[in-house]
Amino acid sequence: MVFPHVVTKSRPNIGHNGGVTSTSLNYAARAPKINRPNSVAVGTIVWLGSEVMFFAGLFAIYFTLRSVAPDLWATHTATLNIPFSTVNTIILVASSFTCQFGVFAAERMQPRSVGPKPSQWGMVEWFFLTYTLGAMFVVGQIFEYATLVSEGISLSSDAYGSAFYLTTGFHGLHVTGGLIAFLLVIGRAYAVKTFTHKEATSAIVVSYYWHFVDVVWLGLFFVIYVLK
Amino acid sequence: MKANVVLFWIIAVFCFLLAGVYTFWSLVDPFHGYVEWVGTVALTLSGALGAFLAFYLGRVHKQQGAELPEDTLTANIDDGDPEIGFFSPWSWWPIILAGGGALVMLGLAVGIWIAFGGVALTVIAITGWTYEYYRGYHAR
């Protein structure tokens, strides 16, 4: 079969238009500098925006059930262990601060520590500390769940149990996912010989997620344990 | 990018305002008379969503100090065609991750024991995808 448009000569069959320039002059010559934001960072923020609406649904469930069954709330909120959950909340908030110190280390392109003092720590050390604190929070949550189940409040016991475990449970799953993300970012820092912007970006977006989950917990803590 | 920031602030203010109107209206309505929580929470957090994006984009705009081609009258069409990111042309990990997610959902529907295997497969797929360009020929 012959394709008439296929040129089989050794010299490419490309001509030019003689005396004209290849493109006309355009506005680009005086266009301002284009400096796009990091698409990974903006994409993470937009996704966290959708997470806001996910938790909006959970908050709506909680408030609606509370408004239709106030007597259930009156009896069950008394069984909550406020000092315990306050300590747990402080642990999670502290983990957000250690996470941010890890981000500062990543932003100065320092994956590992250069000395024992915290001011000399790299991203990896701060993120290991953050992981430990986050894991303590999850363990605290599990302990709290076990205590509440032993007191007769379970996911299927009544509307209060459903609302309590759905809201705090989905939050706990988010924290667990964040812990896995921290391990992946720490592993990347160990995997490379030179820590680049790519690794720093993944560290920063995981910190966005972690701060978001922390703020959601503050909302949940206020609604479930303070407001009751 | 200024236009995006302003638009998201407008959305935030609008939703917060409507949340107030909605709550007030459900309280004064003689056929209702109490707070309707689904709408109030949804509208309030829609405002939070707008404020969240507006705040972040505002911060980015302030830090980078550059304009997008969409906001520049003198820009060309192809200025708005950026590099979106790096996507592996041949990776098998996304389909393995999809399989893990499908097993989790199947487990929730028909028997929770399937979900345990699905979670394990999901974690393996995420790890494999994350480190795909950190191993073997791509190690750096």
Short mmCIF file of C-alpha atoms in Angstrom, two decimals:
data_model
loop_
_atom_site.label_atom_id
_atom_site.label_comp_id
_atom_site.label_asym_id
_atom_site.label_seq_id
_atom_site.Cartn_x
_atom_site.Cartn_y
_atom_site.Cartn_z
CA MET A 1 0.00 0.00 0.00
CA VAL A 2 1.24 3.46 -0.88
CA PHE A 3 0.75 6.44 1.33
CA PRO A 4 1.33 9.45 -0.86
CA HIS A 5 1.85 11.77 2.10
CA VAL A 6 4.70 9.70 3.59
CA VAL A 7 7.95 11.23 2.51
CA THR A 8 10.71 8.68 2.20
CA LYS A 9 13.48 11.02 1.19
CA SER A 10 16.45 11.25 3.51
CA ARG A 11 16.12 15.04 3.67
CA PRO A 12 13.01 16.21 5.55
CA ASN A 13 10.52 17.82 3.24
CA ILE A 14 10.04 21.01 5.26
CA GLY A 15 10.07 24.36 3.62
CA HIS A 16 9.65 27.89 4.84
CA ASN A 17 7.77 30.88 3.67
CA GLY A 18 10.67 32.90 2.49
CA GLY A 19 10.96 36.31 4.05
CA VAL A 20 8.28 36.10 6.80
CA THR A 21 8.98 35.43 10.45
CA SER A 22 7.64 32.16 11.88
CA THR A 23 5.13 33.82 14.19
CA SER A 24 3.74 37.27 14.38
CA LEU A 25 4.74 39.41 17.32
CA ASN A 26 2.30 39.01 20.18
CA TYR A 27 1.50 40.26 23.65
CA ALA A 28 3.72 37.63 25.28
CA ALA A 29 6.67 39.96 24.92
CA ARG A 30 5.28 42.17 27.67
CA ALA A 31 3.21 39.60 29.62
CA PRO A 32 3.92 39.51 33.37
CA LYS A 33 5.64 36.58 34.96
CA ILE A 34 3.47 33.51 35.39
CA ASN A 35 4.23 31.64 38.58
CA ARG A 36 1.71 28.90 39.14
CA PRO A 37 1.06 27.62 42.64
CA ASN A 38 2.19 24.09 43.40
CA SER A 39 -0.58 21.91 41.96
CA VAL A 40 0.00 19.15 44.55
CA ALA A 41 -0.50 21.65 47.39
CA VAL A 42 -3.56 23.33 45.87
CA GLY A 43 -5.02 19.94 44.91
CA THR A 44 -4.61 18.74 48.50
CA ILE A 45 -6.36 21.85 49.81
CA VAL A 46 -9.27 21.40 47.38
CA TRP A 47 -9.60 17.77 48.45
CA LEU A 48 -9.55 18.85 52.11
CA GLY A 49 -12.39 21.22 51.17
CA SER A 50 -14.41 18.17 50.12
CA GLU A 51 -13.45 16.58 53.43
CA VAL A 52 -14.98 19.61 55.18
CA MET A 53 -18.29 18.72 53.55
CA PHE A 54 -17.87 15.03 54.47
CA PHE A 55 -17.56 15.98 58.12
CA ALA A 56 -20.40 18.48 57.64
CA GLY A 57 -22.60 15.45 56.92
CA LEU A 58 -21.42 13.75 60.10
CA PHE A 59 -22.01 16.88 62.19
CA ALA A 60 -25.49 17.19 60.66
CA ILE A 61 -26.24 13.56 61.65
CA TYR A 62 -25.05 14.24 65.19
CA PHE A 63 -27.03 17.47 65.69
CA THR A 64 -30.20 16.06 64.11
CA LEU A 65 -30.19 12.93 66.27
CA ARG A 66 -29.49 15.06 69.33
CA SER A 67 -32.42 17.35 68.57
CA VAL A 68 -34.88 14.46 68.13
CA ALA A 69 -33.68 12.43 71.13
CA PRO A 70 -32.53 14.87 73.82
CA ASP A 71 -33.24 12.39 76.64
CA LEU A 72 -30.71 9.90 75.21
CA TRP A 73 -28.07 12.65 75.22
CA ALA A 74 -28.94 13.63 78.79
CA THR A 75 -28.28 10.12 80.08
CA HIS A 76 -25.32 9.10 77.90
CA THR A 77 -23.15 12.22 77.88
CA ALA A 78 -22.78 11.81 81.64
CA THR A 79 -20.78 8.60 81.05
CA LEU A 80 -18.12 10.38 78.97
CA ASN A 81 -14.71 10.62 80.61
CA ILE A 82 -13.94 14.31 80.10
CA PRO A 83 -10.45 14.46 81.74
CA PHE A 84 -9.28 11.47 79.70
CA SER A 85 -10.51 12.88 76.39
CA THR A 86 -9.05 16.29 77.26
CA VAL A 87 -5.60 14.74 77.71
CA ASN A 88 -6.09 12.86 74.43
CA THR A 89 -7.02 16.11 72.70
CA ILE A 90 -3.91 17.84 74.07
CA ILE A 91 -1.80 14.96 72.70
CA LEU A 92 -3.32 15.40 69.22
CA VAL A 93 -2.86 19.19 69.26
CA ALA A 94 0.76 18.70 70.36
CA SER A 95 1.29 16.37 67.40
CA SER A 96 0.22 19.20 65.07
CA PHE A 97 3.00 21.39 66.49
CA THR A 98 5.67 18.68 66.15
CA CYS A 99 4.40 18.08 62.60
CA GLN A 100 4.89 21.76 61.79
CA PHE A 101 8.47 21.66 63.11
CA GLY A 102 9.02 18.72 60.75
CA VAL A 103 7.68 20.87 57.90
CA PHE A 104 10.09 23.67 58.82
CA ALA A 105 12.93 21.12 58.61
CA ALA A 106 11.65 19.89 55.23
CA GLU A 107 11.44 23.47 53.98
CA ARG A 108 15.11 24.02 54.79
CA MET A 109 15.77 20.71 52.95
CA GLN A 110 16.97 18.94 56.08
CA PRO A 111 15.64 15.36 56.17
CA ARG A 112 17.80 14.08 59.08
CA SER A 113 19.12 15.44 62.34
CA VAL A 114 22.56 16.99 62.64
CA GLY A 115 22.68 16.68 66.42
CA PRO A 116 20.70 15.47 69.43
CA LYS A 117 19.02 18.77 70.30
CA PRO A 118 15.48 19.33 68.94
CA SER A 119 16.69 22.49 67.21
CA GLN A 120 19.03 20.27 65.19
CA TRP A 121 16.37 17.68 64.31
CA GLY A 122 15.46 16.99 60.73
CA MET A 123 12.07 16.21 59.22
CA VAL A 124 12.34 12.49 59.95
CA GLU A 125 12.85 12.93 63.71
CA TRP A 126 9.96 15.39 64.04
CA PHE A 127 7.67 13.15 61.98
CA PHE A 128 8.56 10.08 64.08
CA LEU A 129 7.60 12.10 67.18
CA THR A 130 4.37 13.19 65.45
CA TYR A 131 3.65 9.58 64.54
CA THR A 132 4.14 8.53 68.17
CA LEU A 133 1.77 11.22 69.44
CA GLY A 134 -0.83 10.41 66.77
CA ALA A 135 -0.59 6.71 67.59
CA MET A 136 -1.07 7.55 71.30
CA PHE A 137 -4.25 9.41 70.35
CA VAL A 138 -5.60 6.42 68.41
CA VAL A 139 -4.75 4.06 71.28
CA GLY A 140 -6.54 6.45 73.65
CA GLN A 141 -9.58 6.43 71.37
CA ILE A 142 -9.63 2.61 71.32
CA PHE A 143 -9.36 2.54 75.12
CA GLU A 144 -12.24 5.02 75.37
CA TYR A 145 -14.35 2.94 72.94
CA ALA A 146 -13.68 -0.24 74.94
CA THR A 147 -14.72 1.52 78.17
CA LEU A 148 -17.91 2.91 76.62
CA VAL A 149 -18.86 -0.47 75.11
CA SER A 150 -18.39 -2.07 78.53
CA GLU A 151 -20.82 0.57 79.85
CA GLY A 152 -23.40 -0.42 77.24
CA ILE A 153 -22.93 2.27 74.56
CA SER A 154 -22.19 0.64 71.20
CA LEU A 155 -22.62 1.49 67.54
CA SER A 156 -25.95 -0.35 67.46
CA SER A 157 -27.17 0.34 71.01
CA ASP A 158 -29.13 3.54 70.29
CA ALA A 159 -29.02 6.81 68.35
CA TYR A 160 -26.44 8.30 70.71
CA GLY A 161 -24.08 5.37 70.18
CA SER A 162 -24.48 5.57 66.40
CA ALA A 163 -23.82 9.33 66.33
CA PHE A 164 -20.87 9.10 68.72
CA TYR A 165 -19.09 6.22 67.00
CA LEU A 166 -19.80 7.43 63.44
CA THR A 167 -18.33 10.91 64.06
CA THR A 168 -15.36 9.95 66.24
CA GLY A 169 -14.83 6.70 64.32
CA PHE A 170 -14.52 8.37 60.92
CA HIS A 171 -12.16 10.89 62.51
CA GLY A 172 -10.11 8.04 64.00
CA LEU A 173 -9.89 6.42 60.55
CA HIS A 174 -8.61 9.74 59.16
CA VAL A 175 -5.95 9.89 61.89
CA THR A 176 -4.92 6.32 61.09
CA GLY A 177 -4.63 7.22 57.40
CA GLY A 178 -2.48 10.21 58.37
CA LEU A 179 -0.20 7.92 60.37
CA ILE A 180 0.30 5.73 57.27
CA ALA A 181 1.01 8.88 55.24
CA PHE A 182 3.68 9.95 57.76
CA LEU A 183 5.37 6.56 57.42
CA LEU A 184 5.38 6.89 53.61
CA VAL A 185 6.91 10.38 53.79
CA ILE A 186 9.53 9.25 56.32
CA GLY A 187 10.34 6.28 54.06
CA ARG A 188 10.81 8.60 51.08
CA ALA A 189 13.32 10.67 53.06
CA TYR A 190 15.29 7.49 53.74
CA ALA A 191 14.94 6.22 50.14
CA VAL A 192 16.66 9.15 48.43
CA LYS A 193 20.30 10.22 48.50
CA THR A 194 19.38 13.88 48.04
CA PHE A 195 16.23 15.33 49.58
CA THR A 196 14.51 17.38 46.86
CA HIS A 197 11.46 19.60 46.49
CA LYS A 198 9.38 16.55 45.57
CA GLU A 199 9.97 14.99 49.00
CA ALA A 200 9.46 18.35 50.73
CA THR A 201 6.15 18.84 48.90
CA SER A 202 4.79 15.47 50.04
CA ALA A 203 5.85 16.32 53.61
CA ILE A 204 4.06 19.68 53.42
CA VAL A 205 0.80 18.30 52.00
CA VAL A 206 0.73 15.53 54.64
CA SER A 207 1.09 18.29 57.24
CA TYR A 208 -1.89 20.11 55.66
CA TYR A 209 -3.92 16.94 56.08
CA TRP A 210 -2.72 16.44 59.65
CA HIS A 211 -3.58 20.01 60.71
CA PHE A 212 -7.00 19.63 59.06
CA VAL A 213 -7.74 16.39 60.92
CA ASP A 214 -6.57 18.09 64.13
CA VAL A 215 -8.94 21.04 63.62
CA VAL A 216 -11.81 18.64 62.86
CA TRP A 217 -11.09 16.91 66.16
CA LEU A 218 -11.21 20.24 68.01
CA GLY A 219 -14.68 20.75 66.48
CA LEU A 220 -15.77 17.24 67.43
CA PHE A 221 -14.34 17.60 70.93
CA PHE A 222 -16.18 20.85 71.46
CA VAL A 223 -19.49 19.44 70.17
CA ILE A 224 -19.36 16.00 71.80
CA TYR A 225 -17.52 16.58 75.08
CA VAL A 226 -18.00 20.28 75.88
CA LEU A 227 -21.38 21.17 74.37
CA LYS A 228 -22.82 17.67 74.97
CA MET B 1 -5.35 34.71 41.08
CA LYS B 2 -6.86 37.65 42.91
CA ALA B 3 -10.21 36.97 41.17
CA ASN B 4 -10.28 33.39 42.50
CA VAL B 5 -9.56 34.59 46.03
CA VAL B 6 -12.29 37.24 45.91
CA LEU B 7 -14.80 34.78 44.43
CA PHE B 8 -14.21 32.25 47.22
CA TRP B 9 -14.56 34.99 49.87
CA ILE B 10 -17.89 36.01 48.28
CA ILE B 11 -19.05 32.37 48.38
CA ALA B 12 -17.99 32.15 52.05
CA VAL B 13 -19.82 35.33 53.09
CA PHE B 14 -22.89 34.32 51.10
CA CYS B 15 -23.10 30.88 52.73
CA PHE B 16 -22.51 32.24 56.26
CA LEU B 17 -25.22 34.83 55.65
CA LEU B 18 -27.63 32.20 54.35
CA ALA B 19 -26.87 29.95 57.32
CA GLY B 20 -28.01 32.76 59.58
CA VAL B 21 -31.11 33.45 57.50
CA TYR B 22 -31.99 29.75 57.34
CA THR B 23 -31.62 29.27 61.08
CA PHE B 24 -33.62 32.41 61.86
CA TRP B 25 -36.36 31.45 59.42
CA SER B 26 -36.75 27.91 60.78
CA LEU B 27 -37.01 29.41 64.30
CA VAL B 28 -39.69 32.01 63.49
CA ASP B 29 -41.73 29.75 61.18
CA PRO B 30 -44.91 28.88 63.17
CA PHE B 31 -45.01 25.44 61.53
CA HIS B 32 -41.41 24.66 62.51
CA GLY B 33 -40.14 26.62 65.50
CA TYR B 34 -36.83 24.82 66.14
CA VAL B 35 -33.41 24.75 64.46
CA GLU B 36 -33.23 22.47 61.43
CA TRP B 37 -29.70 21.19 61.94
CA VAL B 38 -28.93 19.60 58.56
CA GLY B 39 -29.38 22.84 56.63
CA THR B 40 -27.75 25.01 59.29
CA VAL B 41 -24.67 22.78 59.52
CA ALA B 42 -24.41 22.31 55.75
CA LEU B 43 -24.67 26.05 55.02
CA THR B 44 -22.27 27.02 57.80
CA LEU B 45 -19.63 24.54 56.71
CA SER B 46 -20.15 25.48 53.05
CA GLY B 47 -19.12 28.95 54.20
CA ALA B 48 -16.14 27.38 55.98
CA LEU B 49 -15.28 25.57 52.74
CA GLY B 50 -15.26 28.84 50.79
CA ALA B 51 -13.28 30.67 53.48
CA PHE B 52 -10.78 27.78 53.66
CA LEU B 53 -10.03 27.88 49.92
CA ALA B 54 -10.06 31.70 49.82
CA PHE B 55 -7.63 31.91 52.73
CA TYR B 56 -5.24 29.36 51.25
CA LEU B 57 -5.27 30.84 47.73
CA GLY B 58 -4.85 34.32 49.24
CA ARG B 59 -1.79 33.14 51.14
CA VAL B 60 -0.31 31.52 48.02
CA HIS B 61 -1.03 34.65 45.98
CA LYS B 62 0.60 36.88 48.59
CA GLN B 63 3.68 34.66 48.88
CA GLN B 64 4.30 34.09 45.17
CA GLY B 65 3.10 37.47 43.96
CA ALA B 66 2.45 36.26 40.43
CA GLU B 67 -0.64 36.33 38.25
CA LEU B 68 -2.14 33.41 36.38
CA PRO B 69 -2.51 33.79 32.59
CA GLU B 70 -6.28 33.58 33.09
CA ASP B 71 -6.14 36.94 34.87
CA THR B 72 -3.88 38.63 32.36
CA LEU B 73 -5.42 40.38 29.36
CA THR B 74 -2.16 40.11 27.45
CA ALA B 75 -1.72 36.33 27.92
CA ASN B 76 -1.72 33.81 25.10
CA ILE B 77 -3.90 30.69 24.99
CA ASP B 78 -0.96 28.36 25.44
CA ASP B 79 0.19 30.20 28.57
CA GLY B 80 -2.78 28.55 30.25
CA ASP B 81 -1.55 25.07 29.37
CA PRO B 82 0.73 24.24 32.28
CA GLU B 83 2.48 21.06 33.20
CA ILE B 84 -0.12 19.44 35.43
CA GLY B 85 2.18 16.92 37.05
CA PHE B 86 3.97 13.66 36.52
CA PHE B 87 1.80 10.64 35.79
CA SER B 88 3.34 7.25 35.22
CA PRO B 89 2.45 6.03 31.72
CA TRP B 90 2.57 2.32 32.56
CA SER B 91 2.00 1.86 36.30
CA TRP B 92 0.00 -1.18 37.46
CA TRP B 93 -0.42 0.17 41.00
CA PRO B 94 -3.60 2.23 40.38
CA ILE B 95 -5.53 -0.84 39.24
CA ILE B 96 -4.25 -2.82 42.24
CA LEU B 97 -5.37 0.05 44.50
CA ALA B 98 -8.76 0.03 42.79
CA GLY B 99 -8.96 -3.73 43.43
CA GLY B 100 -8.15 -3.16 47.12
CA GLY B 101 -10.86 -0.49 47.40
CA ALA B 102 -13.35 -2.73 45.60
CA LEU B 103 -12.62 -5.58 48.02
CA VAL B 104 -13.15 -3.25 51.01
CA MET B 105 -16.53 -2.14 49.64
CA LEU B 106 -17.49 -5.73 48.77
CA GLY B 107 -16.54 -6.75 52.30
CA LEU B 108 -18.75 -4.03 53.81
CA ALA B 109 -21.62 -5.27 51.62
CA VAL B 110 -21.47 -9.06 51.90
CA GLY B 111 -19.06 -10.10 54.66
CA ILE B 112 -16.59 -8.09 56.70
CA TRP B 113 -13.81 -10.73 56.43
CA ILE B 114 -13.30 -9.79 52.75
CA ALA B 115 -12.63 -6.18 53.80
CA PHE B 116 -9.63 -7.21 55.95
CA GLY B 117 -7.90 -8.62 52.86
CA GLY B 118 -8.97 -5.51 50.94
CA VAL B 119 -7.38 -3.19 53.52
CA ALA B 120 -4.12 -5.16 53.33
CA LEU B 121 -4.14 -5.00 49.52
CA THR B 122 -4.90 -1.25 49.66
CA VAL B 123 -1.94 -0.57 51.95
CA ILE B 124 0.34 -2.66 49.70
CA ALA B 125 -0.88 -0.78 46.60
CA ILE B 126 -0.42 2.67 48.20
CA THR B 127 3.09 1.73 49.33
CA GLY B 128 3.95 0.36 45.90
CA TRP B 129 2.60 3.45 44.14
CA THR B 130 4.36 5.86 46.51
CA TYR B 131 7.73 4.18 46.03
CA GLU B 132 7.39 3.23 42.36
CA TYR B 133 9.81 5.96 41.29
CA TYR B 134 12.11 5.48 44.27
CA ARG B 135 13.26 1.92 43.49
CA GLY B 136 15.20 0.02 40.88
CA TYR B 137 16.14 2.03 37.82
CA HIS B 138 14.41 5.12 39.24
CA ALA B 139 16.26 5.13 42.57
CA ARG B 140 18.02 8.40 43.13
#
